Amino acid sequence: MITKTKTDIRIKRKDWEKMKDNPLFNETVELLEDLTDLKNAKLIKGKDLTLRQYLKNRELRDNN
């Protein structure tokens, strides 16, 4: 279920997880998660990460 207000859109966790598992929505969900991470990261000063640390935190594979 999606709940919309003037300032927020909320999606139940169960529905979010279903969308992550669905190939049609997976890329969109990942993009939204990345945008949220970027917004949060811009608020933190002095805690730079290396690329490897970032990939590990996001549970992504490092090809190097």
Short mmCIF file of the N, C-alpha and C atoms (twelve columns), coordinates in Angstrom:
data_MODEL
# 
_entry.id   MODEL 
# 
loop_
_atom_site.group_PDB 
_atom_site.id 
_atom_site.type_symbol 
_atom_site.label_atom_id 
_atom_site.label_alt_id 
_atom_site.label_comp_id 
_atom_site.label_asym_id 
_atom_site.label_seq_id 
_atom_site.Cartn_x 
_atom_site.Cartn_y 
_atom_site.Cartn_z 
_atom_site.pdbx_PDB_model_num 
ATOM 1   N N  . MET A 1  0.837  -1.174 0.000   1 
ATOM 2   C CA . MET A 1  0.000  0.000  0.000   1 
ATOM 3   C C  . MET A 1  0.884  1.240  0.000   1 
ATOM 4   N N  . ILE A 2  0.504  2.219  -0.752  1 
ATOM 5   C CA . ILE A 2  1.223  3.482  -0.830  1 
ATOM 6   C C  . ILE A 2  0.366  4.565  -0.187  1 
ATOM 7   N N  . THR A 3  0.994  5.342  0.683   1 
ATOM 8   C CA . THR A 3  0.316  6.448  1.352   1 
ATOM 9   C C  . THR A 3  0.967  7.745  0.900   1 
ATOM 10  N N  . LYS A 4  0.175  8.671  0.374   1 
ATOM 11  C CA . LYS A 4  0.690  9.955  -0.083  1 
ATOM 12  C C  . LYS A 4  0.167  11.070 0.806   1 
ATOM 13  N N  . THR A 5  1.079  11.995 1.146   1 
ATOM 14  C CA . THR A 5  0.690  13.229 1.822   1 
ATOM 15  C C  . THR A 5  1.285  14.369 1.007   1 
ATOM 16  N N  . LYS A 6  1.155  15.586 1.476   1 
ATOM 17  C CA . LYS A 6  1.725  16.722 0.746   1 
ATOM 18  C C  . LYS A 6  3.246  16.682 0.710   1 
ATOM 19  N N  . THR A 7  3.871  16.063 1.717   1 
ATOM 20  C CA . THR A 7  5.329  16.073 1.786   1 
ATOM 21  C C  . THR A 7  5.974  14.702 1.664   1 
ATOM 22  N N  . ASP A 8  5.218  13.616 1.825   1 
ATOM 23  C CA . ASP A 8  5.815  12.276 1.837   1 
ATOM 24  C C  . ASP A 8  5.000  11.286 1.019   1 
ATOM 25  N N  . ILE A 9  5.710  10.269 0.573   1 
ATOM 26  C CA . ILE A 9  5.076  9.086  0.005   1 
ATOM 27  C C  . ILE A 9  5.655  7.916  0.772   1 
ATOM 28  N N  . ARG A 10 4.800  7.105  1.358   1 
ATOM 29  C CA . ARG A 10 5.251  5.979  2.166   1 
ATOM 30  C C  . ARG A 10 4.796  4.673  1.525   1 
ATOM 31  N N  . ILE A 11 5.724  3.733  1.518   1 
ATOM 32  C CA . ILE A 11 5.454  2.401  0.979   1 
ATOM 33  C C  . ILE A 11 5.756  1.402  2.087   1 
ATOM 34  N N  . LYS A 12 4.832  0.495  2.333   1 
ATOM 35  C CA . LYS A 12 5.058  -0.503 3.366   1 
ATOM 36  C C  . LYS A 12 6.291  -1.332 3.033   1 
ATOM 37  N N  . ARG A 13 7.023  -1.718 4.069   1 
ATOM 38  C CA . ARG A 13 8.273  -2.468 3.890   1 
ATOM 39  C C  . ARG A 13 8.048  -3.747 3.087   1 
ATOM 40  N N  . LYS A 14 6.964  -4.439 3.368   1 
ATOM 41  C CA . LYS A 14 6.657  -5.685 2.660   1 
ATOM 42  C C  . LYS A 14 6.524  -5.422 1.159   1 
ATOM 43  N N  . ASP A 15 5.830  -4.349 0.797   1 
ATOM 44  C CA . ASP A 15 5.664  -3.994 -0.614  1 
ATOM 45  C C  . ASP A 15 6.991  -3.567 -1.231  1 
ATOM 46  N N  . TRP A 16 7.796  -2.838 -0.449  1 
ATOM 47  C CA . TRP A 16 9.110  -2.410 -0.925  1 
ATOM 48  C C  . TRP A 16 9.978  -3.622 -1.269  1 
ATOM 49  N N  . GLU A 17 9.983  -4.610 -0.394  1 
ATOM 50  C CA . GLU A 17 10.779 -5.821 -0.626  1 
ATOM 51  C C  . GLU A 17 10.269 -6.589 -1.848  1 
ATOM 52  N N  . LYS A 18 8.969  -6.623 -2.046  1 
ATOM 53  C CA . LYS A 18 8.416  -7.274 -3.239  1 
ATOM 54  C C  . LYS A 18 8.882  -6.555 -4.496  1 
ATOM 55  N N  . MET A 19 8.896  -5.224 -4.451  1 
ATOM 56  C CA . MET A 19 9.342  -4.453 -5.628  1 
ATOM 57  C C  . MET A 19 10.829 -4.679 -5.888  1 
ATOM 58  N N  . LYS A 20 11.630 -4.814 -4.820  1 
ATOM 59  C CA . LYS A 20 13.051 -5.079 -5.007  1 
ATOM 60  C C  . LYS A 20 13.286 -6.411 -5.696  1 
ATOM 61  N N  . ASP A 21 12.415 -7.385 -5.426  1 
ATOM 62  C CA . ASP A 21 12.548 -8.714 -6.023  1 
ATOM 63  C C  . ASP A 21 11.983 -8.791 -7.435  1 
ATOM 64  N N  . ASN A 22 11.183 -7.816 -7.817  1 
ATOM 65  C CA . ASN A 22 10.567 -7.798 -9.133  1 
ATOM 66  C C  . ASN A 22 11.514 -7.124 -10.136 1 
ATOM 67  N N  . PRO A 23 11.907 -7.820 -11.199 1 
ATOM 68  C CA . PRO A 23 12.830 -7.240 -12.174 1 
ATOM 69  C C  . PRO A 23 12.340 -5.927 -12.795 1 
ATOM 70  N N  . LEU A 24 11.036 -5.727 -12.881 1 
ATOM 71  C CA . LEU A 24 10.509 -4.499 -13.464 1 
ATOM 72  C C  . LEU A 24 10.771 -3.276 -12.569 1 
ATOM 73  N N  . PHE A 25 10.801 -3.471 -11.269 1 
ATOM 74  C CA . PHE A 25 10.944 -2.361 -10.330 1 
ATOM 75  C C  . PHE A 25 12.308 -2.291 -9.665  1 
ATOM 76  N N  . ASN A 26 13.110 -3.327 -9.801  1 
ATOM 77  C CA . ASN A 26 14.371 -3.417 -9.085  1 
ATOM 78  C C  . ASN A 26 15.276 -2.206 -9.303  1 
ATOM 79  N N  . GLU A 27 15.469 -1.803 -10.540 1 
ATOM 80  C CA . GLU A 27 16.350 -0.665 -10.842 1 
ATOM 81  C C  . GLU A 27 15.836 0.621  -10.206 1 
ATOM 82  N N  . THR A 28 14.532 0.813  -10.228 1 
ATOM 83  C CA . THR A 28 13.936 2.016  -9.641  1 
ATOM 84  C C  . THR A 28 14.141 2.042  -8.135  1 
ATOM 85  N N  . VAL A 29 13.925 0.918  -7.491  1 
ATOM 86  C CA . VAL A 29 14.117 0.830  -6.041  1 
ATOM 87  C C  . VAL A 29 15.575 1.094  -5.693  1 
ATOM 88  N N  . GLU A 30 16.497 0.499  -6.445  1 
ATOM 89  C CA . GLU A 30 17.927 0.727  -6.202  1 
ATOM 90  C C  . GLU A 30 18.281 2.204  -6.370  1 
ATOM 91  N N  . LEU A 31 17.725 2.846  -7.389  1 
ATOM 92  C CA . LEU A 31 17.986 4.265  -7.620  1 
ATOM 93  C C  . LEU A 31 17.474 5.102  -6.454  1 
ATOM 94  N N  . LEU A 32 16.280 4.811  -5.977  1 
ATOM 95  C CA . LEU A 32 15.731 5.544  -4.838  1 
ATOM 96  C C  . LEU A 32 16.582 5.349  -3.585  1 
ATOM 97  N N  . GLU A 33 17.067 4.125  -3.366  1 
ATOM 98  C CA . GLU A 33 17.940 3.867  -2.217  1 
ATOM 99  C C  . GLU A 33 19.253 4.632  -2.359  1 
ATOM 100 N N  . ASP A 34 19.807 4.652  -3.572  1 
ATOM 101 C CA . ASP A 34 21.053 5.385  -3.800  1 
ATOM 102 C C  . ASP A 34 20.864 6.888  -3.593  1 
ATOM 103 N N  . LEU A 35 19.749 7.427  -4.058  1 
ATOM 104 C CA . LEU A 35 19.471 8.853  -3.862  1 
ATOM 105 C C  . LEU A 35 19.355 9.197  -2.380  1 
ATOM 106 N N  . THR A 36 18.716 8.322  -1.625  1 
ATOM 107 C CA . THR A 36 18.596 8.532  -0.183  1 
ATOM 108 C C  . THR A 36 19.961 8.475  0.480   1 
ATOM 109 N N  . ASP A 37 20.780 7.496  0.085   1 
ATOM 110 C CA . ASP A 37 22.138 7.389  0.638   1 
ATOM 111 C C  . ASP A 37 22.959 8.629  0.310   1 
ATOM 112 N N  . LEU A 38 22.842 9.137  -0.920  1 
ATOM 113 C CA . LEU A 38 23.579 10.330 -1.325  1 
ATOM 114 C C  . LEU A 38 23.144 11.539 -0.507  1 
ATOM 115 N N  . LYS A 39 21.844 11.702 -0.334  1 
ATOM 116 C CA . LYS A 39 21.331 12.815 0.458   1 
ATOM 117 C C  . LYS A 39 21.866 12.751 1.887   1 
ATOM 118 N N  . ASN A 40 21.840 11.568 2.486   1 
ATOM 119 C CA . ASN A 40 22.355 11.397 3.843   1 
ATOM 120 C C  . ASN A 40 23.862 11.614 3.912   1 
ATOM 121 N N  . ALA A 41 24.583 11.162 2.896   1 
ATOM 122 C CA . ALA A 41 26.040 11.306 2.881   1 
ATOM 123 C C  . ALA A 41 26.453 12.772 2.791   1 
ATOM 124 N N  . LYS A 42 25.680 13.575 2.083   1 
ATOM 125 C CA . LYS A 42 26.010 14.992 1.956   1 
ATOM 126 C C  . LYS A 42 25.882 15.729 3.285   1 
ATOM 127 N N  . LEU A 43 25.119 15.173 4.215   1 
ATOM 128 C CA . LEU A 43 24.955 15.793 5.526   1 
ATOM 129 C C  . LEU A 43 26.102 15.475 6.478   1 
ATOM 130 N N  . ILE A 44 26.890 14.441 6.171   1 
ATOM 131 C CA . ILE A 44 27.988 14.016 7.036   1 
ATOM 132 C C  . ILE A 44 29.279 14.664 6.560   1 
ATOM 133 N N  . LYS A 45 29.942 15.369 7.445   1 
ATOM 134 C CA . LYS A 45 31.199 16.034 7.103   1 
ATOM 135 C C  . LYS A 45 32.365 15.272 7.736   1 
ATOM 136 N N  . GLY A 46 33.440 15.125 6.988   1 
ATOM 137 C CA . GLY A 46 34.662 14.545 7.528   1 
ATOM 138 C C  . GLY A 46 34.684 13.041 7.648   1 
ATOM 139 N N  . LYS A 47 33.770 12.345 7.002   1 
ATOM 140 C CA . LYS A 47 33.762 10.891 7.060   1 
ATOM 141 C C  . LYS A 47 33.796 10.332 5.642   1 
ATOM 142 N N  . ASP A 48 34.857 10.646 4.910   1 
ATOM 143 C CA . ASP A 48 34.992 10.183 3.540   1 
ATOM 144 C C  . ASP A 48 35.217 8.671  3.513   1 
ATOM 145 N N  . LEU A 49 34.701 8.020  2.480   1 
ATOM 146 C CA . LEU A 49 34.875 6.592  2.285   1 
ATOM 147 C C  . LEU A 49 35.675 6.350  1.019   1 
ATOM 148 N N  . THR A 50 36.441 5.274  1.035   1 
ATOM 149 C CA . THR A 50 37.070 4.847  -0.204  1 
ATOM 150 C C  . THR A 50 36.009 4.137  -1.032  1 
ATOM 151 N N  . LEU A 51 36.312 3.933  -2.307  1 
ATOM 152 C CA . LEU A 51 35.372 3.231  -3.176  1 
ATOM 153 C C  . LEU A 51 35.109 1.827  -2.633  1 
ATOM 154 N N  . ARG A 52 36.142 1.148  -2.175  1 
ATOM 155 C CA . ARG A 52 35.971 -0.211 -1.635  1 
ATOM 156 C C  . ARG A 52 35.054 -0.218 -0.411  1 
ATOM 157 N N  . GLN A 53 35.215 0.772  0.469   1 
ATOM 158 C CA . GLN A 53 34.357 0.850  1.655   1 
ATOM 159 C C  . GLN A 53 32.902 1.081  1.242   1 
ATOM 160 N N  . TYR A 54 32.707 1.965  0.267   1 
ATOM 161 C CA . TYR A 54 31.352 2.246  -0.213  1 
ATOM 162 C C  . TYR A 54 30.710 0.983  -0.782  1 
ATOM 163 N N  . LEU A 55 31.440 0.275  -1.633  1 
ATOM 164 C CA . LEU A 55 30.907 -0.933 -2.247  1 
ATOM 165 C C  . LEU A 55 30.602 -1.992 -1.187  1 
ATOM 166 N N  . LYS A 56 31.466 -2.106 -0.197  1 
ATOM 167 C CA . LYS A 56 31.230 -3.070 0.881   1 
ATOM 168 C C  . LYS A 56 29.973 -2.693 1.666   1 
ATOM 169 N N  . ASN A 57 29.814 -1.410 1.981   1 
ATOM 170 C CA . ASN A 57 28.637 -0.956 2.722   1 
ATOM 171 C C  . ASN A 57 27.351 -1.183 1.938   1 
ATOM 172 N N  . ARG A 58 27.409 -1.027 0.637   1 
ATOM 173 C CA . ARG A 58 26.221 -1.216 -0.220  1 
ATOM 174 C C  . ARG A 58 26.067 -2.674 -0.640  1 
ATOM 175 N N  . GLU A 59 26.975 -3.518 -0.170  1 
ATOM 176 C CA . GLU A 59 26.966 -4.937 -0.496  1 
ATOM 177 C C  . GLU A 59 27.054 -5.172 -2.005  1 
ATOM 178 N N  . LEU A 60 27.897 -4.372 -2.645  1 
ATOM 179 C CA . LEU A 60 28.146 -4.512 -4.073  1 
ATOM 180 C C  . LEU A 60 29.524 -5.117 -4.263  1 
ATOM 181 N N  . ARG A 61 29.723 -5.771 -5.369  1 
ATOM 182 C CA . ARG A 61 30.990 -6.433 -5.645  1 
ATOM 183 C C  . ARG A 61 32.026 -5.454 -6.149  1 
ATOM 184 N N  . ASP A 62 33.239 -5.592 -5.649  1 
ATOM 185 C CA . ASP A 62 34.368 -4.783 -6.104  1 
ATOM 186 C C  . ASP A 62 35.133 -5.603 -7.123  1 
ATOM 187 N N  . ASN A 63 35.203 -5.137 -8.364  1 
ATOM 188 C CA . ASN A 63 35.865 -5.883 -9.436  1 
ATOM 189 C C  . ASN A 63 37.380 -5.740 -9.441  1 
ATOM 190 N N  . ASN A 64 37.945 -4.959 -8.540  1 
ATOM 191 C CA . ASN A 64 39.409 -4.766 -8.512  1 
ATOM 192 C C  . ASN A 64 40.084 -5.684 -7.553  1 
# 
